Structures are given as structure tokens and as C-alpha cells.
Amino acid sequence: MESYHDYVIKDGKLIAKFDEMYTRFDDPWMQSQQPNRYSRSAGIIHIENFGIRSILECGCGLGYYANWIREETGITPVSVDISSVAIEKAKILFPHLNFEVANINTDLLKYRHVDCVLWAEIVWYILPDLNHIIEVLRENFQNKYLIVNQVFYKGTQKYGVEYFTNLDEFIKYMPFELLGKCEATRTSDSTIETSTIFRIS
Ligand SMILES: C[S@@+](CC[C@H](N)C(=O)[O-])C[C@H]1O[C@@H](n2cnc3c(N)ncnc32)[C@H](O)[C@@H]1O
């Protein structure tokens, strides 16, 4: 049976057909159920702990986490996604929030006014441009915050293994100052939820 995963990463290769995926599937990654509750909650705690006032949420998908952030913190993130189909759907679901189509590989500069950049389960899809994005952050977002919510896999990762396979390797890869980290899983889960906060330096 066709799976939304086939439009994203298949057999260890990045496919990245996000518009086609959002056209064919109503709720990829079960976004409406907001899985990964440990890491999403930790992301919100990072926002509160560091007094963050404005956020660029990268890879917002259908907008459910933006809505959760707004409910918990009162902040309306600028929430962007590369898929115009996802953004159309997000605007219908959450008309009171702020959604835009943007590719963070090319459009980050437009958002340099924010306090904090949030990567919302997007790292695997930006790997080919990760070093470039890090440089753009370093040059244009000095002293601001980067929060990364990212799931890792318990031994089943096929794509991106040459970059990192767990939270410690990811932190080692990132050139910014680590300010906080959270890692959580249930023994029955096949994934490990993580949320980190860095100072961009
Ligand atoms: C795993 S989904 C995460 C959705 C949502 N943040 C969540 O956690 O439920 C990854 C999202 O990143 C978006 N995306 C992938 N590459 C992107 C890019 N270069 N710029 C902006 N968004 C991107 C995809 O369209 C997709 O909606």
C-alpha cells in the first residue's frame, strides 16, 4: 500500500516531494494527533526558560505545533513550510495563526528579525543544505536562539547516517553553543524524541 513516507525518504534516499505528499495524504506523520509529546513540550519549556518572544518555525506542516505554542506561550510563530499545499491547509485549520510558504534553504534572511529559529522535525530534509543553512544562521542570526526538535531512531536509520544517528552526535555536529537538551522515549517506542536549544554563535 502507498505510504506518505515514499514521497519523503525511500530506501535511504531523499525524495522530498512534499506538495504531492500533502495533496495525496490528509494527515502525514499523524500531525493532527501531535505525536512526540515529550519533545514538543520540551521545546515549549525552552521557549519559556529563555524568555523567547518571537519565533520562526521551520517546517510547520499543517500548523498543529504552532497552535500548541500559541496556546502555551501566547506567541504566534511565523510558521513556514516549503509546501504550498500544507500552508493552504494550515491556514484553513488555524486562520488566526501566521503561515507562509518559504524554503529555509534559500529564504531565511527574510526572517532575521526573530529571537529564535525553531526546526520542527525538519533536520533530515535539509541535510544536503545543512552546512549552508548553519553559515546563514551564523552570519545573520548572531546571539539568537536555535531550537531543534528532532526524532532519532533506535537502530533503524538508513538516511543521513554519515551525518549523525543520535542526539550526542547531532550536538557534536552543530557548531553553536548548547544551552539545553532533552531526550525522552518510552520503551515501547521505535524512536527517541529530542529537543535542544543552542545560542547561535
Ligand atoms: C516531518 S514534517 C514536520 C511537520 C510538523 N512540524 C510536525 O512536527 O508535525 C517536515 C516538514 O518540513 C517541511 N520541509 C521540508 N523541507 C523544507 C524546507 N527546505 N523549507 C521549509 N520546509 C520544509 C515539509 O514540507 C514538512 O511539512
PDB file of N, CA and C and ligand atoms in Angstrom, residues 4 8 16-19 21-22 28-32 34-36 40 57-65 80-84 86 101-107 119-126 129 133 149-150, ligand 1:
ATOM      1  N   TYR A   4       2.853   7.705   2.764  1.00  0.00           N
ATOM      2  CA  TYR A   4       3.384   9.066   2.585  1.00  0.00           C
ATOM      3  C   TYR A   4       4.903   9.082   2.686  1.00  0.00           C
ATOM      4  N   VAL A   8       8.874  11.053   0.706  1.00  0.00           N
ATOM      5  CA  VAL A   8       9.775  11.841   1.543  1.00  0.00           C
ATOM      6  C   VAL A   8      11.184  11.245   1.524  1.00  0.00           C
ATOM      7  N   ALA A  16      11.664  13.994  -1.190  1.00  0.00           N
ATOM      8  CA  ALA A  16      11.248  15.382  -0.924  1.00  0.00           C
ATOM      9  C   ALA A  16      10.152  15.904  -1.857  1.00  0.00           C
ATOM     10  N   LYS A  17       9.145  15.077  -2.187  1.00  0.00           N
ATOM     11  CA  LYS A  17       8.006  15.564  -2.989  1.00  0.00           C
ATOM     12  C   LYS A  17       6.900  15.968  -2.016  1.00  0.00           C
ATOM     13  N   PHE A  18       7.120  17.082  -1.330  1.00  0.00           N
ATOM     14  CA  PHE A  18       6.219  17.438  -0.232  1.00  0.00           C
ATOM     15  C   PHE A  18       4.842  17.890  -0.733  1.00  0.00           C
ATOM     16  N   ASP A  19       4.800  18.637  -1.834  1.00  0.00           N
ATOM     17  CA  ASP A  19       3.484  19.079  -2.331  1.00  0.00           C
ATOM     18  C   ASP A  19       2.630  17.878  -2.745  1.00  0.00           C
ATOM     19  N   MET A  21       2.893  14.876  -1.654  1.00  0.00           N
ATOM     20  CA  MET A  21       2.528  14.133  -0.442  1.00  0.00           C
ATOM     21  C   MET A  21       1.334  14.777   0.251  1.00  0.00           C
ATOM     22  N   TYR A  22       1.382  16.122   0.428  1.00  0.00           N
ATOM     23  CA  TYR A  22       0.284  16.797   1.134  1.00  0.00           C
ATOM     24  C   TYR A  22      -0.992  16.800   0.303  1.00  0.00           C
ATOM     25  N   PRO A  28      -0.198  13.399   7.143  1.00  0.00           N
ATOM     26  CA  PRO A  28       1.088  12.698   7.252  1.00  0.00           C
ATOM     27  C   PRO A  28       1.729  12.941   8.611  1.00  0.00           C
ATOM     28  N   TRP A  29       2.478  11.986   9.079  1.00  0.00           N
ATOM     29  CA  TRP A  29       3.120  11.999  10.409  1.00  0.00           C
ATOM     30  C   TRP A  29       2.072  12.134  11.530  1.00  0.00           C
ATOM     31  N   MET A  30       0.807  11.838  11.232  1.00  0.00           N
ATOM     32  CA  MET A  30      -0.272  11.951  12.243  1.00  0.00           C
ATOM     33  C   MET A  30      -0.196  13.300  12.957  1.00  0.00           C
ATOM     34  N   GLN A  31      -0.002  14.351  12.145  1.00  0.00           N
ATOM     35  CA  GLN A  31       0.209  15.673  12.747  1.00  0.00           C
ATOM     36  C   GLN A  31      -0.969  16.115  13.614  1.00  0.00           C
ATOM     37  N   SER A  32      -2.184  15.693  13.216  1.00  0.00           N
ATOM     38  CA  SER A  32      -3.353  16.150  13.991  1.00  0.00           C
ATOM     39  C   SER A  32      -3.336  15.580  15.407  1.00  0.00           C
ATOM     40  N   GLN A  34      -0.538  15.214  17.080  1.00  0.00           N
ATOM     41  CA  GLN A  34       0.642  15.779  17.736  1.00  0.00           C
ATOM     42  C   GLN A  34       1.431  14.718  18.509  1.00  0.00           C
ATOM     43  N   PRO A  35       2.048  13.769  17.776  1.00  0.00           N
ATOM     44  CA  PRO A  35       2.903  12.795  18.452  1.00  0.00           C
ATOM     45  C   PRO A  35       4.157  13.489  18.985  1.00  0.00           C
ATOM     46  N   ASN A  36       5.078  12.745  19.550  1.00  0.00           N
ATOM     47  CA  ASN A  36       6.320  13.312  20.106  1.00  0.00           C
ATOM     48  C   ASN A  36       6.020  14.378  21.158  1.00  0.00           C
ATOM     49  N   ARG A  40       7.945  18.040  22.020  1.00  0.00           N
ATOM     50  CA  ARG A  40       7.180  19.278  21.770  1.00  0.00           C
ATOM     51  C   ARG A  40       7.016  20.066  23.077  1.00  0.00           C
ATOM     52  N   GLU A  57       9.142  29.300  12.889  1.00  0.00           N
ATOM     53  CA  GLU A  57       9.002  27.841  12.934  1.00  0.00           C
ATOM     54  C   GLU A  57       9.222  27.283  11.523  1.00  0.00           C
ATOM     55  N   CYS A  58      10.265  26.495  11.347  1.00  0.00           N
ATOM     56  CA  CYS A  58      10.634  25.984  10.016  1.00  0.00           C
ATOM     57  C   CYS A  58      10.106  24.561   9.835  1.00  0.00           C
ATOM     58  N   GLY A  59       9.315  24.358   8.774  1.00  0.00           N
ATOM     59  CA  GLY A  59       8.737  23.030   8.536  1.00  0.00           C
ATOM     60  C   GLY A  59       7.493  22.827   9.370  1.00  0.00           C
ATOM     61  N   CYS A  60       6.598  23.812   9.350  1.00  0.00           N
ATOM     62  CA  CYS A  60       5.421  23.797  10.243  1.00  0.00           C
ATOM     63  C   CYS A  60       4.364  22.788   9.813  1.00  0.00           C
ATOM     64  N   GLY A  61       4.423  22.330   8.556  1.00  0.00           N
ATOM     65  CA  GLY A  61       3.415  21.377   8.081  1.00  0.00           C
ATOM     66  C   GLY A  61       2.021  21.946   8.211  1.00  0.00           C
ATOM     67  N   LEU A  62       1.126  21.209   8.866  1.00  0.00           N
ATOM     68  CA  LEU A  62      -0.287  21.602   8.939  1.00  0.00           C
ATOM     69  C   LEU A  62      -0.566  22.592  10.067  1.00  0.00           C
ATOM     70  N   GLY A  63       0.435  22.925  10.867  1.00  0.00           N
ATOM     71  CA  GLY A  63       0.290  24.034  11.810  1.00  0.00           C
ATOM     72  C   GLY A  63      -0.107  23.661  13.231  1.00  0.00           C
ATOM     73  N   TYR A  64      -0.182  22.374  13.523  1.00  0.00           N
ATOM     74  CA  TYR A  64      -0.667  21.982  14.857  1.00  0.00           C
ATOM     75  C   TYR A  64       0.284  22.407  15.978  1.00  0.00           C
ATOM     76  N   TYR A  65       1.590  22.317  15.737  1.00  0.00           N
ATOM     77  CA  TYR A  65       2.526  22.708  16.823  1.00  0.00           C
ATOM     78  C   TYR A  65       2.511  24.226  17.016  1.00  0.00           C
ATOM     79  N   VAL A  80       6.599  28.563   8.688  1.00  0.00           N
ATOM     80  CA  VAL A  80       6.816  28.426   7.251  1.00  0.00           C
ATOM     81  C   VAL A  80       7.006  26.962   6.873  1.00  0.00           C
ATOM     82  N   ASP A  81       6.608  26.678   5.628  1.00  0.00           N
ATOM     83  CA  ASP A  81       6.808  25.344   5.075  1.00  0.00           C
ATOM     84  C   ASP A  81       7.073  25.490   3.580  1.00  0.00           C
ATOM     85  N   ILE A  82       7.853  24.558   3.057  1.00  0.00           N
ATOM     86  CA  ILE A  82       8.178  24.580   1.625  1.00  0.00           C
ATOM     87  C   ILE A  82       6.964  24.199   0.777  1.00  0.00           C
ATOM     88  N   SER A  83       6.000  23.503   1.385  1.00  0.00           N
ATOM     89  CA  SER A  83       4.845  23.012   0.636  1.00  0.00           C
ATOM     90  C   SER A  83       3.698  24.018   0.684  1.00  0.00           C
ATOM     91  N   SER A  84       3.324  24.524  -0.507  1.00  0.00           N
ATOM     92  CA  SER A  84       2.207  25.471  -0.545  1.00  0.00           C
ATOM     93  C   SER A  84       0.903  24.750  -0.213  1.00  0.00           C
ATOM     94  N   ALA A  86       0.562  22.321   2.057  1.00  0.00           N
ATOM     95  CA  ALA A  86       0.493  22.275   3.524  1.00  0.00           C
ATOM     96  C   ALA A  86       0.068  23.632   4.081  1.00  0.00           C
ATOM     97  N   VAL A 101       4.577  30.359   2.837  1.00  0.00           N
ATOM     98  CA  VAL A 101       5.395  29.396   2.087  1.00  0.00           C
ATOM     99  C   VAL A 101       6.818  29.930   2.049  1.00  0.00           C
ATOM    100  N   ALA A 102       7.780  29.115   2.471  1.00  0.00           N
ATOM    101  CA  ALA A 102       9.193  29.507   2.365  1.00  0.00           C
ATOM    102  C   ALA A 102      10.057  28.256   2.411  1.00  0.00           C
ATOM    103  N   ASN A 103      11.168  28.350   1.719  1.00  0.00           N
ATOM    104  CA  ASN A 103      12.167  27.276   1.731  1.00  0.00           C
ATOM    105  C   ASN A 103      13.317  27.743   2.611  1.00  0.00           C
ATOM    106  N   ILE A 104      13.551  27.050   3.703  1.00  0.00           N
ATOM    107  CA  ILE A 104      14.567  27.587   4.621  1.00  0.00           C
ATOM    108  C   ILE A 104      15.989  27.461   4.061  1.00  0.00           C
ATOM    109  N   ASN A 105      16.131  26.701   2.990  1.00  0.00           N
ATOM    110  CA  ASN A 105      17.456  26.640   2.352  1.00  0.00           C
ATOM    111  C   ASN A 105      17.797  27.953   1.660  1.00  0.00           C
ATOM    112  N   THR A 106      16.760  28.717   1.279  1.00  0.00           N
ATOM    113  CA  THR A 106      17.020  29.923   0.482  1.00  0.00           C
ATOM    114  C   THR A 106      16.414  31.203   1.081  1.00  0.00           C
ATOM    115  N   ASP A 107      15.440  31.072   1.976  1.00  0.00           N
ATOM    116  CA  ASP A 107      14.649  32.254   2.367  1.00  0.00           C
ATOM    117  C   ASP A 107      14.864  32.735   3.802  1.00  0.00           C
ATOM    118  N   TRP A 119      13.531  24.546  14.390  1.00  0.00           N
ATOM    119  CA  TRP A 119      13.451  23.496  13.364  1.00  0.00           C
ATOM    120  C   TRP A 119      12.504  22.434  13.899  1.00  0.00           C
ATOM    121  N   ALA A 120      11.341  22.340  13.284  1.00  0.00           N
ATOM    122  CA  ALA A 120      10.270  21.489  13.817  1.00  0.00           C
ATOM    123  C   ALA A 120      10.232  20.163  13.050  1.00  0.00           C
ATOM    124  N   GLU A 121      11.082  19.226  13.460  1.00  0.00           N
ATOM    125  CA  GLU A 121      11.156  17.902  12.808  1.00  0.00           C
ATOM    126  C   GLU A 121      11.488  18.050  11.331  1.00  0.00           C
ATOM    127  N   ILE A 122      12.523  18.796  11.051  1.00  0.00           N
ATOM    128  CA  ILE A 122      12.856  19.091   9.654  1.00  0.00           C
ATOM    129  C   ILE A 122      14.283  18.688   9.283  1.00  0.00           C
ATOM    130  N   VAL A 123      15.096  18.306  10.266  1.00  0.00           N
ATOM    131  CA  VAL A 123      16.542  18.151  10.011  1.00  0.00           C
ATOM    132  C   VAL A 123      16.845  17.172   8.877  1.00  0.00           C
ATOM    133  N   TRP A 124      16.157  16.028   8.832  1.00  0.00           N
ATOM    134  CA  TRP A 124      16.510  15.030   7.792  1.00  0.00           C
ATOM    135  C   TRP A 124      16.333  15.598   6.394  1.00  0.00           C
ATOM    136  N   TYR A 125      15.394  16.539   6.212  1.00  0.00           N
ATOM    137  CA  TYR A 125      15.054  17.019   4.869  1.00  0.00           C
ATOM    138  C   TYR A 125      15.958  18.161   4.420  1.00  0.00           C
ATOM    139  N   ILE A 126      16.713  18.724   5.358  1.00  0.00           N
ATOM    140  CA  ILE A 126      17.607  19.828   4.977  1.00  0.00           C
ATOM    141  C   ILE A 126      19.078  19.393   5.024  1.00  0.00           C
ATOM    142  N   ASP A 129      21.681  20.692   2.562  1.00  0.00           N
ATOM    143  CA  ASP A 129      21.988  22.129   2.672  1.00  0.00           C
ATOM    144  C   ASP A 129      22.324  22.538   4.097  1.00  0.00           C
ATOM    145  N   ILE A 133      22.978  26.331   5.593  1.00  0.00           N
ATOM    146  CA  ILE A 133      21.995  26.958   6.491  1.00  0.00           C
ATOM    147  C   ILE A 133      22.680  27.386   7.794  1.00  0.00           C
ATOM    148  N   ASN A 149      13.789  20.469  17.383  1.00  0.00           N
ATOM    149  CA  ASN A 149      13.036  19.281  17.803  1.00  0.00           C
ATOM    150  C   ASN A 149      13.266  18.213  16.753  1.00  0.00           C
ATOM    151  N   GLN A 150      13.809  17.083  17.162  1.00  0.00           N
ATOM    152  CA  GLN A 150      14.174  16.065  16.181  1.00  0.00           C
ATOM    153  C   GLN A 150      14.073  14.666  16.755  1.00  0.00           C
TER     154      GLN A 150
HETATM  155  C1  LIG B   1       8.209  15.740   9.402  1.00  0.00           C
HETATM  156  S1  LIG B   1       7.316  17.109   8.763  1.00  0.00           S
HETATM  157  C2  LIG B   1       7.065  18.005  10.271  1.00  0.00           C
HETATM  158  C3  LIG B   1       5.738  18.709  10.326  1.00  0.00           C
HETATM  159  C4  LIG B   1       5.450  19.363  11.681  1.00  0.00           C
HETATM  160  N1  LIG B   1       6.478  20.324  12.014  1.00  0.00           N
HETATM  161  C5  LIG B   1       5.337  18.313  12.761  1.00  0.00           C
HETATM  162  O1  LIG B   1       6.282  18.177  13.545  1.00  0.00           O
HETATM  163  O2  LIG B   1       4.312  17.626  12.809  1.00  0.00           O
HETATM  164  C6  LIG B   1       8.578  18.061   7.949  1.00  0.00           C
HETATM  165  C7  LIG B   1       8.046  19.311   7.256  1.00  0.00           C
HETATM  166  O3  LIG B   1       9.152  20.052   6.742  1.00  0.00           O
HETATM  167  C8  LIG B   1       8.777  20.638   5.501  1.00  0.00           C
HETATM  168  N2  LIG B   1      10.026  20.981   4.770  1.00  0.00           N
HETATM  169  C9  LIG B   1      10.911  20.123   4.210  1.00  0.00           C
HETATM  170  N3  LIG B   1      11.948  20.798   3.664  1.00  0.00           N
HETATM  171  C10 LIG B   1      11.717  22.116   3.896  1.00  0.00           C
HETATM  172  C11 LIG B   1      12.429  23.314   3.583  1.00  0.00           C
HETATM  173  N4  LIG B   1      13.591  23.295   2.914  1.00  0.00           N
HETATM  174  N5  LIG B   1      11.918  24.510   3.983  1.00  0.00           N
HETATM  175  C12 LIG B   1      10.718  24.548   4.650  1.00  0.00           C
HETATM  176  N6  LIG B   1      10.006  23.450   4.976  1.00  0.00           N
HETATM  177  C13 LIG B   1      10.488  22.241   4.607  1.00  0.00           C
HETATM  178  C14 LIG B   1       7.911  19.559   4.847  1.00  0.00           C
HETATM  179  O4  LIG B   1       7.076  20.068   3.840  1.00  0.00           O
HETATM  180  C15 LIG B   1       7.146  19.018   6.068  1.00  0.00           C
HETATM  181  O5  LIG B   1       5.927  19.701   6.249  1.00  0.00           O
END
